[in-house]
């Protein structure tokens, strides 16, 4: 099982100035939030096994309905990754009597981003309790502040970033016909999510593109056609991932 070498401290969420600010002016204040995140989250030693090996991490990004979850299922089947969807972890936390339940519900309904402390904690908990060493982290990081929080708290960086690039009209159509009873699958929330994606998530993609980590996938086409663009990305790094196991 993966574990952090040193303990991570999560400061009290409810008394967090950062938390309150996110809820007041999230989309317009993202630069300030990122700057705050740099100083806010404690740097710790990297996520690693007892023998010092590190997990192989893929971030799976793209707008709402771009097909991230659908492609993750195929990557899991073909390449044996552990799939961690940030949205699914938050939805599970929401219905689990968590003290954050109503905050998560309201945030998701409004198409905004849950404070990073909560999401990073859920992701790291899953990673630490998994026997797998290859992770697909789907729908995360959704903002620079998410990214900085993860990198600082875990001490880890992604090996690969997949970006499912999809036109807005296609994303809207897919979300509206998803039919899974999600509270954010309605036109008003989708419009907000698209704005948040552009304002907060594109800068993250840009950041990793500058580091040469982004693999852009044209997300228009059939599920199988899209997977044929994804497959070579993981074929190319199979050996690197194996060396971590
Ligand atoms: N290539 C495709 N062609 C047609 N429909 C698709 C395709 N890929 C996914 N879908 C469908 O579109 C909907 C959204 O896909 P999916 O849930 O994978 O998107 P997502 O990127 O995970 O969205 P979100 O960020 O909202 O979780 C689903 O109903 C899925 O079955
Ligand atoms: N890093 C994340 C991921 C997700 N959320 C919230 C806000 C999203 O609109 C919602 C659904 O996520 P999805 O299933 O579409 O990936 O969950 C977040 O706040 N932070
Ligand atoms: Mg999804």
Tab-separated table of C-alpha atoms and ligand atoms in Angstrom:
chain	number	residue	atom	x	y	z
A	1	UNK	CA	0.000	0.000	0.000
A	2	UNK	CA	1.086	3.531	-0.738
A	3	UNK	CA	1.651	5.940	2.069
A	4	UNK	CA	3.160	9.317	2.637
A	5	UNK	CA	6.507	9.227	4.367
A	6	UNK	CA	5.630	12.020	6.721
A	7	UNK	CA	2.253	12.933	8.169
A	8	UNK	CA	0.129	15.533	6.394
A	9	UNK	CA	-1.655	18.124	8.424
A	10	UNK	CA	-4.997	19.405	7.237
A	11	UNK	CA	-5.913	22.611	8.981
A	12	UNK	CA	-9.442	23.087	10.230
A	13	UNK	CA	-11.615	23.524	7.154
A	14	UNK	CA	-14.389	25.447	8.801
A	15	UNK	CA	-12.115	28.134	10.205
A	16	UNK	CA	-10.230	28.425	6.932
A	17	UNK	CA	-10.109	31.899	5.409
A	18	UNK	CA	-9.272	30.190	2.143
A	19	UNK	CA	-12.467	28.093	2.337
A	20	UNK	CA	-14.627	31.156	2.905
A	21	UNK	CA	-12.989	33.041	0.085
A	22	UNK	CA	-13.548	30.205	-2.351
A	23	UNK	CA	-17.228	30.279	-1.593
A	24	UNK	CA	-17.487	34.000	-2.057
A	25	UNK	CA	-15.569	34.714	-5.229
A	26	UNK	CA	-14.268	31.493	-6.621
A	27	UNK	CA	-14.078	32.000	-10.360
A	28	UNK	CA	-12.915	35.603	-10.342
A	29	UNK	CA	-10.301	35.218	-7.640
A	30	UNK	CA	-8.491	32.144	-8.873
A	31	UNK	CA	-5.112	33.821	-9.121
A	32	UNK	CA	-5.260	34.917	-5.514
A	33	UNK	CA	-6.412	31.433	-4.508
A	34	UNK	CA	-3.439	29.848	-6.294
A	35	UNK	CA	-1.025	32.236	-4.645
A	36	UNK	CA	-2.580	31.450	-1.297
A	37	UNK	CA	-2.305	27.723	-1.973
A	38	UNK	CA	1.429	27.983	-2.524
A	39	UNK	CA	1.970	29.147	1.013
A	40	UNK	CA	-0.957	27.355	2.568
A	41	UNK	CA	-0.234	23.676	2.025
A	42	UNK	CA	2.676	22.059	3.825
A	43	UNK	CA	5.291	20.365	1.690
A	44	UNK	CA	5.845	16.756	2.645
A	45	UNK	CA	7.989	13.902	1.385
A	46	UNK	CA	6.686	12.143	-1.748
A	47	UNK	CA	4.049	9.430	-1.750
A	48	UNK	CA	6.071	6.251	-1.794
A	49	UNK	CA	6.311	2.622	-0.826
A	50	UNK	CA	8.573	1.500	2.015
A	51	UNK	CA	11.298	0.784	-0.533
A	52	UNK	CA	11.138	4.302	-1.931
A	53	UNK	CA	9.222	3.581	-5.163
A	54	UNK	CA	6.656	6.139	-6.331
A	55	UNK	CA	3.210	5.571	-7.849
A	56	UNK	CA	2.620	6.232	-11.557
A	57	UNK	CA	0.091	9.048	-11.734
A	58	UNK	CA	-2.090	10.127	-14.660
A	59	UNK	CA	-4.350	13.168	-14.415
A	60	UNK	CA	-7.385	12.905	-16.697
A	61	UNK	CA	-8.724	16.311	-17.672
A	62	UNK	CA	-11.348	17.766	-20.002
A	63	UNK	CA	-14.614	19.660	-19.805
A	64	UNK	CA	-17.886	18.293	-18.433
A	65	UNK	CA	-19.099	15.461	-20.633
A	66	UNK	CA	-15.893	15.270	-22.672
A	67	UNK	CA	-15.765	11.514	-21.954
A	68	UNK	CA	-13.147	11.252	-19.184
A	69	UNK	CA	-15.003	8.634	-17.149
A	70	UNK	CA	-15.911	6.595	-20.232
A	71	UNK	CA	-12.306	6.436	-21.413
A	72	UNK	CA	-11.022	5.704	-17.896
A	73	UNK	CA	-13.090	2.501	-17.876
A	74	UNK	CA	-11.306	1.385	-21.052
A	75	UNK	CA	-7.869	2.338	-19.711
A	76	UNK	CA	-8.537	0.316	-16.560
A	77	UNK	CA	-9.609	-2.719	-18.645
A	78	UNK	CA	-6.598	-2.493	-20.955
A	79	UNK	CA	-3.781	-1.220	-18.774
A	80	UNK	CA	-4.795	-2.161	-15.228
A	81	UNK	CA	-4.878	1.274	-13.655
A	82	UNK	CA	-6.812	2.127	-10.496
A	83	UNK	CA	-9.467	4.707	-11.433
A	84	UNK	CA	-10.109	7.505	-8.940
A	85	UNK	CA	-12.779	9.974	-10.054
A	86	UNK	CA	-12.640	13.109	-7.900
A	87	UNK	CA	-16.319	13.779	-8.642
A	88	UNK	CA	-17.304	10.241	-7.598
A	89	UNK	CA	-15.263	10.504	-4.380
A	90	UNK	CA	-16.979	13.811	-3.570
A	91	UNK	CA	-20.436	12.398	-4.336
A	92	UNK	CA	-19.693	9.409	-2.089
A	93	UNK	CA	-18.511	11.736	0.678
A	94	UNK	CA	-21.673	13.820	0.203
A	95	UNK	CA	-24.008	10.917	0.964
A	96	UNK	CA	-21.900	9.461	3.775
A	97	UNK	CA	-23.053	11.670	6.653
A	98	UNK	CA	-19.872	13.661	6.285
A	99	UNK	CA	-19.644	17.069	7.945
A	100	UNK	CA	-18.891	18.380	4.436
A	101	UNK	CA	-22.020	16.820	2.890
A	102	UNK	CA	-24.129	19.946	2.457
A	103	UNK	CA	-21.143	22.048	1.389
A	104	UNK	CA	-20.284	19.489	-1.321
A	105	UNK	CA	-23.908	19.292	-2.471
A	106	UNK	CA	-24.243	23.067	-2.799
A	107	UNK	CA	-20.885	23.422	-4.519
A	108	UNK	CA	-21.637	20.719	-7.079
A	109	UNK	CA	-25.128	22.140	-7.718
A	110	UNK	CA	-23.570	25.513	-8.421
A	111	UNK	CA	-20.940	24.014	-10.710
A	112	UNK	CA	-18.134	25.350	-8.516
A	113	UNK	CA	-15.039	23.625	-7.109
A	114	UNK	CA	-14.910	22.056	-3.660
A	115	UNK	CA	-12.050	23.331	-1.455
A	116	UNK	CA	-8.877	21.426	-2.204
A	117	UNK	CA	-8.299	20.200	1.352
A	118	UNK	CA	-11.385	17.998	1.062
A	119	UNK	CA	-10.704	16.603	-2.412
A	120	UNK	CA	-6.985	16.003	-1.952
A	121	UNK	CA	-7.638	14.228	1.325
A	122	UNK	CA	-10.152	11.875	-0.343
A	123	UNK	CA	-7.803	11.117	-3.256
A	124	UNK	CA	-4.760	10.455	-1.068
A	125	UNK	CA	-6.781	8.231	1.242
A	126	UNK	CA	-7.773	6.060	-1.726
A	127	UNK	CA	-4.236	5.979	-3.079
A	128	UNK	CA	-2.780	5.043	0.261
A	129	UNK	CA	-5.179	2.166	0.732
A	130	UNK	CA	-4.734	0.763	-2.781
A	131	UNK	CA	-2.432	-2.077	-3.720
A	132	UNK	CA	-2.179	-0.741	-7.241
A	133	UNK	CA	0.734	1.482	-8.207
A	134	UNK	CA	-0.825	3.053	-11.341
A	135	UNK	CA	-3.515	5.668	-10.827
A	136	UNK	CA	-5.920	7.493	-13.120
A	137	UNK	CA	-7.029	10.590	-11.277
A	138	UNK	CA	-10.092	11.713	-13.208
A	139	UNK	CA	-11.424	15.281	-13.018
A	140	UNK	CA	-8.547	16.496	-10.922
A	141	UNK	CA	-6.870	18.976	-10.623
A	142	UNK	CA	-9.726	21.273	-11.648
A	143	UNK	CA	-7.894	24.471	-10.694
A	144	UNK	CA	-4.399	25.778	-10.063
A	145	UNK	CA	-5.259	25.740	-6.400
A	146	UNK	CA	-6.196	21.992	-6.653
A	147	UNK	CA	-2.929	21.325	-8.460
A	148	UNK	CA	-0.749	23.147	-5.979
A	149	UNK	CA	-2.514	21.525	-3.037
A	150	UNK	CA	-1.983	18.024	-4.447
A	151	UNK	CA	1.630	18.563	-5.415
A	152	UNK	CA	2.533	20.156	-2.109
A	153	UNK	CA	0.661	17.764	0.150
A	154	UNK	CA	1.623	14.570	-1.674
A	155	UNK	CA	5.009	15.727	-2.900
A	156	UNK	CA	4.113	13.986	-6.184
A	157	UNK	CA	3.624	15.167	-9.766
A	158	UNK	CA	1.730	13.440	-12.576
A	159	UNK	CA	3.707	11.360	-15.049
A	160	UNK	CA	1.052	11.870	-17.724
A	161	UNK	CA	-1.779	14.357	-18.241
A	162	UNK	CA	-4.560	13.392	-20.655
A	163	UNK	CA	-6.651	16.242	-22.009
A	164	UNK	CA	-9.929	15.322	-23.706
A	165	UNK	CA	-10.503	18.274	-25.991
A	166	UNK	CA	-14.163	18.550	-26.929
A	167	UNK	CA	-16.337	21.324	-28.415
A	168	UNK	CA	-18.874	22.809	-25.998
A	169	UNK	CA	-21.933	21.842	-28.039
A	170	UNK	CA	-20.855	18.176	-28.002
A	171	UNK	CA	-20.200	18.279	-24.241
A	172	UNK	CA	-23.599	19.855	-23.541
A	173	UNK	CA	-25.392	17.273	-25.678
A	174	UNK	CA	-23.604	14.375	-23.951
A	175	UNK	CA	-24.237	15.674	-20.437
A	176	UNK	CA	-27.912	16.324	-21.112
A	177	UNK	CA	-28.397	12.776	-22.364
A	178	UNK	CA	-26.283	11.109	-19.646
A	179	UNK	CA	-29.315	10.108	-17.580
A	180	UNK	CA	-27.509	9.040	-14.418
A	181	UNK	CA	-29.529	11.260	-12.084
A	182	UNK	CA	-26.654	13.672	-11.380
A	183	UNK	CA	-27.756	16.931	-9.776
A	184	UNK	CA	-25.392	18.889	-12.017
A	185	UNK	CA	-26.670	17.432	-15.305
A	186	UNK	CA	-28.986	20.313	-16.133
A	187	UNK	CA	-28.467	23.187	-18.531
A	188	UNK	CA	-28.017	25.903	-15.873
A	189	UNK	CA	-25.306	23.999	-13.988
A	190	UNK	CA	-23.625	22.895	-17.227
A	191	UNK	CA	-23.268	26.537	-18.345
A	192	UNK	CA	-21.613	27.351	-15.027
A	193	UNK	CA	-19.349	24.295	-15.213
A	194	UNK	CA	-18.214	25.250	-18.695
A	195	UNK	CA	-17.272	28.743	-17.462
A	196	UNK	CA	-15.417	27.294	-14.478
A	197	UNK	CA	-13.635	24.817	-16.767
A	198	UNK	CA	-12.409	27.624	-18.987
A	199	UNK	CA	-11.421	29.950	-16.168
A	200	UNK	CA	-9.880	27.474	-13.738
A	201	UNK	CA	-9.036	24.201	-15.504
A	202	UNK	CA	-7.500	25.448	-18.757
A	203	UNK	CA	-4.661	27.174	-16.843
A	204	UNK	CA	-3.800	23.807	-15.260
A	205	UNK	CA	-3.677	22.153	-18.688
A	206	UNK	CA	-1.516	25.005	-19.902
A	207	UNK	CA	0.827	24.597	-16.932
A	208	UNK	CA	1.394	20.894	-17.641
A	209	UNK	CA	1.598	21.481	-21.406
A	210	UNK	CA	4.571	23.766	-20.765
A	211	UNK	CA	6.159	20.876	-18.861
A	212	UNK	CA	5.597	18.566	-21.846
A	213	UNK	CA	3.211	16.293	-19.943
A	214	UNK	CA	-0.060	16.872	-21.808
A	215	UNK	CA	-1.407	14.438	-24.385
A	216	UNK	CA	-4.262	16.120	-26.212
A	217	UNK	CA	-6.982	13.749	-27.351
A	218	UNK	CA	-9.606	14.777	-29.892
A	219	UNK	CA	-12.704	13.800	-27.910
A	220	UNK	CA	-15.084	13.812	-30.875
A	221	UNK	CA	-15.843	10.420	-32.376
A	222	UNK	CA	-16.961	7.048	-31.138
A	223	UNK	CA	-15.719	5.728	-27.791
A	224	UNK	CA	-13.518	3.212	-29.613
A	225	UNK	CA	-12.098	5.783	-32.013
A	226	UNK	CA	-11.127	7.990	-29.109
A	227	UNK	CA	-9.561	5.098	-27.245
A	228	UNK	CA	-7.325	4.428	-30.260
A	229	UNK	CA	-5.739	7.842	-29.576
A	230	UNK	CA	-5.418	7.042	-25.869
A	231	UNK	CA	-3.898	3.581	-26.258
A	232	UNK	CA	-0.487	4.685	-27.636
A	233	UNK	CA	-0.016	7.128	-24.764
A	234	UNK	CA	-0.047	4.253	-22.268
A	235	UNK	CA	1.757	1.820	-24.564
A	236	UNK	CA	4.612	4.320	-24.712
A	237	UNK	CA	4.953	4.555	-20.956
A	238	UNK	CA	4.191	0.908	-20.052
A	239	UNK	CA	7.815	0.242	-19.177
A	240	UNK	CA	8.110	3.355	-17.045
A	241	UNK	CA	4.946	2.352	-15.171
A	242	UNK	CA	6.229	-1.221	-14.751
A	243	UNK	CA	9.458	0.022	-13.231
A	244	UNK	CA	7.412	1.549	-10.442
A	245	UNK	CA	5.665	-1.730	-9.545
B	1	LIG	N1	-17.306	9.246	-27.637
B	1	LIG	C1	-18.547	9.341	-27.161
B	1	LIG	N2	-19.587	9.443	-27.999
B	1	LIG	C2	-20.844	9.567	-27.531
B	1	LIG	N3	-21.171	9.604	-26.224
B	1	LIG	C3	-20.165	9.513	-25.346
B	1	LIG	C4	-18.808	9.380	-25.753
B	1	LIG	N4	-18.030	9.323	-24.656
B	1	LIG	C5	-18.866	9.420	-23.616
B	1	LIG	N5	-20.140	9.514	-24.004
B	1	LIG	C6	-21.331	9.657	-23.171
B	1	LIG	O1	-21.373	11.040	-22.769
B	1	LIG	C7	-21.739	11.146	-21.406
B	1	LIG	C8	-20.608	11.842	-20.629
B	1	LIG	O2	-19.470	10.995	-20.636
B	1	LIG	P1	-18.554	10.865	-19.330
B	1	LIG	O3	-19.427	10.657	-18.148
B	1	LIG	O4	-17.524	9.851	-19.630
B	1	LIG	O5	-17.924	12.324	-19.327
B	1	LIG	P2	-17.002	13.019	-18.228
B	1	LIG	O6	-15.946	13.739	-18.957
B	1	LIG	O7	-16.588	12.044	-17.194
B	1	LIG	O8	-18.029	14.077	-17.640
B	1	LIG	P3	-18.055	14.756	-16.173
B	1	LIG	O9	-16.909	15.681	-16.083
B	1	LIG	O10	-19.357	15.498	-16.192
B	1	LIG	O11	-18.016	13.635	-15.173
B	1	LIG	C9	-22.038	9.732	-20.920
B	1	LIG	O12	-23.416	9.496	-21.026
B	1	LIG	C10	-21.266	8.840	-21.907
B	1	LIG	O13	-21.877	7.575	-22.078
B	2	LIG	N1	-11.382	18.297	-8.507
B	2	LIG	C1	-12.733	18.365	-8.403
B	2	LIG	C2	-13.549	17.474	-9.115
B	2	LIG	C3	-14.908	17.605	-9.010
B	2	LIG	N2	-15.440	18.562	-8.224
B	2	LIG	C4	-16.896	18.715	-8.103
B	2	LIG	C5	-17.360	19.849	-9.005
B	2	LIG	C6	-17.741	19.131	-10.249
B	2	LIG	O1	-18.612	19.896	-11.043
B	2	LIG	C7	-18.375	17.877	-9.659
B	2	LIG	C8	-18.499	16.719	-10.579
B	2	LIG	O2	-17.223	16.285	-11.001
B	2	LIG	P1	-17.100	15.279	-12.251
B	2	LIG	O3	-17.800	14.029	-11.873
B	2	LIG	O4	-17.763	15.979	-13.364
B	2	LIG	O5	-15.653	15.084	-12.508
B	2	LIG	O6	-17.583	17.564	-8.525
B	2	LIG	C9	-14.611	19.406	-7.537
B	2	LIG	O7	-15.093	20.299	-6.819
B	2	LIG	N3	-13.277	19.292	-7.624
B	3	LIG	MG1	-16.880	11.937	-15.123
